[in-house]
Amino acid sequence: MRVLAIGDIHGCNTALQTIAAAVAFKPTDTVITLGDYVDRGPDSKAVIDYHIRLKSQTNLICLRGNHEVMMLEAKEEPDILSVWQDCGGAETLASYGNGDISEVPAAHWEFLTATQRHYEMEKDFFVHANVDPDLPLAEQPDEILFWEHIYSPAPHVSGKRMICGHTRQKQGDPLDLGHVICIDTSAYRKGWLTCLEVRTGIFWQANEEGAIRRGMLG
């Protein structure tokens, strides 16, 4: 069984489909997407559509990112709508047609609402952004899990390795600190979308031009 983690997608559906074709997800795989499915890139609607389909094909774990937080808040609080649009929400709404939040279908809101705060395995845990190293995962503040960038992260009290996104690796390569791996490799800014096979360190990367490349941590 493979454990595959995918970094911040940000509406880059061409890169996502290129990754999917190269990796060929299997029913025995556990696929963990780290959040930020929406905003900034060209086709957030297609990205969510694909995740909904993928749930019936593999063991899919979908985490929540700060951009899902903003989108959900914009639905409930009109005053936040313009703030979200300025942070990439305008591109998301355009992918649904006329740019109106009412065009987002119920199934997509259900998908967003069902996203998880974190996911934990025997040796690794997965979050969108960061953690307080001294707190158990269940006690992590939302502000840290969804919003805080990593700078010089300390090992987590659990002793487990953290796999995260959110902190953009502008050079396009995953960041491997041993106890922390960050796989946000700037997909929407002409960078790469990364899919990491967690147990082997092999990773695939694709971009919005449909190019694909492969590497290994370390």
mmCIF file of C-alpha atoms in Angstrom:
data_model
loop_
_atom_site.group_PDB
_atom_site.id
_atom_site.type_symbol
_atom_site.label_atom_id
_atom_site.label_comp_id
_atom_site.label_asym_id
_atom_site.label_seq_id
_atom_site.Cartn_x
_atom_site.Cartn_y
_atom_site.Cartn_z
ATOM 1 C CA MET A 1 0.000 0.000 0.000
ATOM 2 C CA ARG A 2 1.343 3.415 -0.972
ATOM 3 C CA VAL A 3 0.838 6.545 1.090
ATOM 4 C CA LEU A 4 0.766 9.550 -1.246
ATOM 5 C CA ALA A 5 0.613 13.191 -0.153
ATOM 6 C CA ILE A 6 -0.262 16.005 -2.572
ATOM 7 C CA GLY A 7 0.615 19.618 -1.858
ATOM 8 C CA ASP A 8 -1.304 22.849 -2.464
ATOM 9 C CA ILE A 9 -3.203 22.573 -5.780
ATOM 10 C CA HIS A 10 -4.765 26.060 -6.001
ATOM 11 C CA GLY A 11 -7.028 25.345 -8.957
ATOM 12 C CA CYS A 12 -4.242 23.900 -11.118
ATOM 13 C CA ASN A 13 -6.265 21.076 -12.603
ATOM 14 C CA THR A 14 -3.939 20.401 -15.553
ATOM 15 C CA ALA A 15 -1.075 19.753 -13.133
ATOM 16 C CA LEU A 16 -3.343 17.589 -10.977
ATOM 17 C CA GLN A 17 -4.495 15.457 -13.908
ATOM 18 C CA THR A 18 -0.900 15.074 -15.099
ATOM 19 C CA ILE A 19 0.087 13.831 -11.637
ATOM 20 C CA ALA A 20 -2.897 11.471 -11.548
ATOM 21 C CA ALA A 21 -1.949 9.936 -14.899
ATOM 22 C CA ALA A 22 1.692 9.486 -13.884
ATOM 23 C CA VAL A 23 1.044 8.058 -10.416
ATOM 24 C CA ALA A 24 -2.063 5.992 -11.325
ATOM 25 C CA PHE A 25 -3.862 5.947 -7.973
ATOM 26 C CA LYS A 26 -4.943 2.471 -6.861
ATOM 27 C CA PRO A 27 -7.749 1.301 -4.539
ATOM 28 C CA THR A 28 -5.081 0.182 -2.051
ATOM 29 C CA ASP A 29 -3.428 3.627 -1.898
ATOM 30 C CA THR A 30 -3.987 6.181 0.816
ATOM 31 C CA VAL A 31 -3.967 9.592 -0.859
ATOM 32 C CA ILE A 32 -3.752 12.631 1.415
ATOM 33 C CA THR A 33 -4.362 16.041 -0.122
ATOM 34 C CA LEU A 34 -3.057 18.809 2.121
ATOM 35 C CA GLY A 35 -5.606 21.531 1.385
ATOM 36 C CA ASP A 36 -5.798 24.697 -0.713
ATOM 37 C CA TYR A 37 -7.708 23.060 -3.554
ATOM 38 C CA VAL A 38 -9.148 26.425 -4.554
ATOM 39 C CA ASP A 39 -8.148 30.028 -5.405
ATOM 40 C CA ARG A 40 -5.618 31.702 -7.654
ATOM 41 C CA GLY A 41 -5.314 28.978 -10.284
ATOM 42 C CA PRO A 42 -7.609 28.631 -13.320
ATOM 43 C CA ASP A 43 -9.999 25.757 -12.489
ATOM 44 C CA SER A 44 -10.892 25.231 -8.841
ATOM 45 C CA LYS A 45 -14.261 23.762 -9.840
ATOM 46 C CA ALA A 46 -12.598 20.950 -11.819
ATOM 47 C CA VAL A 47 -10.194 20.259 -8.947
ATOM 48 C CA ILE A 48 -13.067 19.724 -6.510
ATOM 49 C CA ASP A 49 -15.018 17.692 -9.064
ATOM 50 C CA TYR A 50 -12.018 15.390 -9.409
ATOM 51 C CA HIS A 51 -11.643 14.944 -5.647
ATOM 52 C CA ILE A 52 -15.301 13.973 -5.364
ATOM 53 C CA ARG A 53 -14.799 11.310 -8.052
ATOM 54 C CA LEU A 54 -11.508 10.129 -6.554
ATOM 55 C CA LYS A 55 -13.159 9.323 -3.220
ATOM 56 C CA SER A 56 -14.797 6.275 -4.823
ATOM 57 C CA GLN A 57 -11.510 5.064 -6.343
ATOM 58 C CA THR A 58 -9.007 5.135 -3.481
ATOM 59 C CA ASN A 59 -8.678 5.871 0.240
ATOM 60 C CA LEU A 60 -8.745 9.662 -0.033
ATOM 61 C CA ILE A 61 -8.070 11.928 2.955
ATOM 62 C CA CYS A 62 -8.783 15.596 2.260
ATOM 63 C CA LEU A 63 -7.363 18.190 4.660
ATOM 64 C CA ARG A 64 -8.536 21.761 4.990
ATOM 65 C CA GLY A 65 -6.330 24.681 4.022
ATOM 66 C CA ASN A 66 -6.638 28.376 4.774
ATOM 67 C CA HIS A 67 -8.249 28.999 1.373
ATOM 68 C CA GLU A 68 -11.043 26.541 2.150
ATOM 69 C CA VAL A 69 -11.461 28.330 5.485
ATOM 70 C CA MET A 70 -11.917 31.636 3.637
ATOM 71 C CA MET A 71 -14.305 30.163 1.068
ATOM 72 C CA LEU A 72 -16.510 28.616 3.754
ATOM 73 C CA GLU A 73 -16.529 31.853 5.743
ATOM 74 C CA ALA A 74 -17.418 33.850 2.608
ATOM 75 C CA LYS A 75 -20.506 31.686 2.145
ATOM 76 C CA GLU A 76 -21.757 32.448 5.651
ATOM 77 C CA GLU A 77 -20.556 36.036 6.081
ATOM 78 C CA PRO A 78 -21.089 38.446 3.157
ATOM 79 C CA ASP A 79 -18.601 40.932 4.613
ATOM 80 C CA ILE A 80 -15.820 38.375 4.065
ATOM 81 C CA LEU A 81 -16.713 37.705 0.418
ATOM 82 C CA SER A 82 -14.685 40.598 -0.993
ATOM 83 C CA VAL A 83 -11.696 39.726 1.206
ATOM 84 C CA TRP A 84 -11.754 36.156 -0.079
ATOM 85 C CA GLN A 85 -12.121 37.338 -3.679
ATOM 86 C CA ASP A 86 -9.006 39.490 -3.286
ATOM 87 C CA CYS A 87 -7.116 36.406 -2.021
ATOM 88 C CA GLY A 88 -7.886 34.288 -5.069
ATOM 89 C CA GLY A 89 -11.594 33.718 -4.601
ATOM 90 C CA ALA A 90 -12.375 35.715 -7.725
ATOM 91 C CA GLU A 91 -10.600 33.094 -9.844
ATOM 92 C CA THR A 92 -12.457 30.333 -7.998
ATOM 93 C CA LEU A 93 -15.872 31.893 -8.635
ATOM 94 C CA ALA A 94 -14.996 32.497 -12.293
ATOM 95 C CA SER A 95 -14.411 28.747 -12.686
ATOM 96 C CA TYR A 96 -18.081 28.169 -11.756
ATOM 97 C CA GLY A 97 -19.424 30.394 -14.513
ATOM 98 C CA ASN A 98 -20.685 33.900 -13.802
ATOM 99 C CA GLY A 99 -18.554 34.670 -10.766
ATOM 100 C CA ASP A 100 -21.391 34.442 -8.241
ATOM 101 C CA ILE A 101 -20.981 32.355 -5.080
ATOM 102 C CA SER A 102 -24.527 31.056 -5.566
ATOM 103 C CA GLU A 103 -23.200 29.041 -8.552
ATOM 104 C CA VAL A 104 -21.153 26.760 -6.279
ATOM 105 C CA PRO A 105 -23.106 23.465 -6.126
ATOM 106 C CA ALA A 106 -24.201 21.852 -2.886
ATOM 107 C CA ALA A 107 -21.898 18.869 -3.451
ATOM 108 C CA HIS A 108 -18.895 21.202 -3.432
ATOM 109 C CA TRP A 109 -19.941 22.838 -0.175
ATOM 110 C CA GLU A 110 -20.369 19.355 1.286
ATOM 111 C CA PHE A 111 -16.860 18.459 0.147
ATOM 112 C CA LEU A 112 -15.370 21.595 1.684
ATOM 113 C CA THR A 113 -17.244 21.144 4.963
ATOM 114 C CA ALA A 114 -16.050 17.533 5.262
ATOM 115 C CA THR A 115 -12.338 18.396 4.959
ATOM 116 C CA GLN A 116 -10.260 17.373 7.996
ATOM 117 C CA ARG A 117 -8.022 19.430 10.266
ATOM 118 C CA HIS A 118 -5.212 16.840 10.298
ATOM 119 C CA TYR A 119 -4.440 13.186 9.682
ATOM 120 C CA GLU A 120 -2.144 10.921 11.680
ATOM 121 C CA MET A 121 -0.367 7.647 10.931
ATOM 122 C CA GLU A 122 2.112 5.505 12.837
ATOM 123 C CA LYS A 123 5.217 7.492 11.925
ATOM 124 C CA ASP A 124 3.904 10.632 10.231
ATOM 125 C CA PHE A 125 1.181 13.226 10.582
ATOM 126 C CA PHE A 126 -0.248 15.548 7.954
ATOM 127 C CA VAL A 127 -1.442 19.143 8.288
ATOM 128 C CA HIS A 128 -1.950 22.015 5.901
ATOM 129 C CA ALA A 129 0.340 24.625 7.427
ATOM 130 C CA ASN A 130 2.077 24.016 10.771
ATOM 131 C CA VAL A 131 1.708 22.877 14.379
ATOM 132 C CA ASP A 132 2.691 23.977 17.849
ATOM 133 C CA PRO A 133 5.412 21.393 18.558
ATOM 134 C CA ASP A 134 4.409 21.086 22.216
ATOM 135 C CA LEU A 135 0.703 20.371 21.714
ATOM 136 C CA PRO A 136 -1.033 17.133 20.670
ATOM 137 C CA LEU A 137 -2.707 17.310 17.271
ATOM 138 C CA ALA A 138 -6.203 17.365 18.769
ATOM 139 C CA GLU A 139 -5.315 20.526 20.718
ATOM 140 C CA GLN A 140 -3.774 22.517 17.859
ATOM 141 C CA PRO A 141 -5.241 26.010 17.303
ATOM 142 C CA ASP A 142 -6.822 26.606 13.898
ATOM 143 C CA GLU A 143 -4.630 29.675 13.436
ATOM 144 C CA ILE A 144 -1.522 27.481 13.433
ATOM 145 C CA LEU A 145 -2.933 24.481 11.538
ATOM 146 C CA PHE A 146 -4.284 26.568 8.662
ATOM 147 C CA TRP A 147 -2.279 29.788 8.567
ATOM 148 C CA GLU A 148 1.156 29.688 10.200
ATOM 149 C CA HIS A 149 4.204 29.327 7.957
ATOM 150 C CA ILE A 150 7.205 27.233 8.910
ATOM 151 C CA TYR A 151 10.528 28.936 9.583
ATOM 152 C CA SER A 152 12.694 26.900 11.960
ATOM 153 C CA PRO A 153 10.228 24.245 13.117
ATOM 154 C CA ALA A 154 11.064 22.173 16.177
ATOM 155 C CA PRO A 155 10.297 18.438 16.249
ATOM 156 C CA HIS A 156 6.774 17.620 17.372
ATOM 157 C CA VAL A 157 6.229 16.184 20.849
ATOM 158 C CA SER A 158 4.840 12.991 19.296
ATOM 159 C CA GLY A 159 8.191 12.213 17.684
ATOM 160 C CA LYS A 160 6.420 11.841 14.347
ATOM 161 C CA ARG A 161 7.410 13.516 11.100
ATOM 162 C CA MET A 162 5.215 16.365 9.858
ATOM 163 C CA ILE A 163 4.156 16.480 6.202
ATOM 164 C CA CYS A 164 2.724 19.906 5.303
ATOM 165 C CA GLY A 165 2.118 22.463 2.599
ATOM 166 C CA HIS A 166 1.299 26.205 2.794
ATOM 167 C CA THR A 167 4.881 27.525 3.012
ATOM 168 C CA ARG A 168 5.722 28.050 -0.642
ATOM 169 C CA GLN A 169 9.011 26.539 -1.809
ATOM 170 C CA LYS A 170 9.779 29.034 -4.545
ATOM 171 C CA GLN A 171 12.630 27.019 -6.058
ATOM 172 C CA GLY A 172 10.190 24.210 -6.858
ATOM 173 C CA ASP A 173 11.752 21.447 -4.765
ATOM 174 C CA PRO A 174 10.221 19.923 -1.615
ATOM 175 C CA LEU A 175 11.738 21.064 1.670
ATOM 176 C CA ASP A 176 13.129 18.130 3.671
ATOM 177 C CA LEU A 177 14.257 18.925 7.202
ATOM 178 C CA GLY A 178 14.074 15.334 8.385
ATOM 179 C CA HIS A 179 11.338 15.884 10.967
ATOM 180 C CA VAL A 180 9.393 18.172 8.602
ATOM 181 C CA ILE A 181 8.674 17.887 4.880
ATOM 182 C CA CYS A 182 6.914 20.717 3.041
ATOM 183 C CA ILE A 183 5.500 19.999 -0.415
ATOM 184 C CA ASP A 184 3.923 23.311 -1.427
ATOM 185 C CA THR A 185 6.042 23.879 -4.518
ATOM 186 C CA SER A 186 4.229 26.876 -5.964
ATOM 187 C CA ALA A 187 1.936 25.201 -8.491
ATOM 188 C CA TYR A 188 -0.098 28.307 -9.311
ATOM 189 C CA ARG A 189 2.910 30.584 -9.829
ATOM 190 C CA LYS A 190 4.381 28.672 -12.757
ATOM 191 C CA GLY A 191 5.899 26.200 -10.320
ATOM 192 C CA TRP A 192 5.166 22.542 -9.660
ATOM 193 C CA LEU A 193 2.490 20.450 -7.998
ATOM 194 C CA THR A 194 4.118 17.742 -5.868
ATOM 195 C CA CYS A 195 2.901 14.253 -5.025
ATOM 196 C CA LEU A 196 5.134 12.519 -2.457
ATOM 197 C CA GLU A 197 5.225 8.792 -1.828
ATOM 198 C CA VAL A 198 5.699 9.176 1.896
ATOM 199 C CA ARG A 199 7.368 5.872 2.745
ATOM 200 C CA THR A 200 9.967 5.826 -0.036
ATOM 201 C CA GLY A 201 10.649 9.543 -0.523
ATOM 202 C CA ILE A 202 9.949 9.311 -4.263
ATOM 203 C CA PHE A 203 8.000 12.281 -5.609
ATOM 204 C CA TRP A 204 6.341 13.303 -8.851
ATOM 205 C CA GLN A 205 5.881 16.906 -9.957
ATOM 206 C CA ALA A 206 3.736 18.364 -12.706
ATOM 207 C CA ASN A 207 2.982 21.884 -13.900
ATOM 208 C CA GLU A 208 0.154 23.645 -15.706
ATOM 209 C CA GLU A 209 1.904 23.116 -19.039
ATOM 210 C CA GLY A 210 1.516 19.347 -18.570
ATOM 211 C CA ALA A 211 5.210 18.674 -17.930
ATOM 212 C CA ILE A 212 6.100 15.903 -15.478
ATOM 213 C CA ARG A 213 9.281 15.122 -13.568
ATOM 214 C CA ARG A 214 10.325 12.722 -10.827
ATOM 215 C CA GLY A 215 12.768 12.943 -7.936
ATOM 216 C CA MET A 216 13.591 11.667 -4.476
ATOM 217 C CA LEU A 217 13.969 13.364 -1.118
ATOM 218 C CA GLY A 218 17.501 13.760 0.140
#
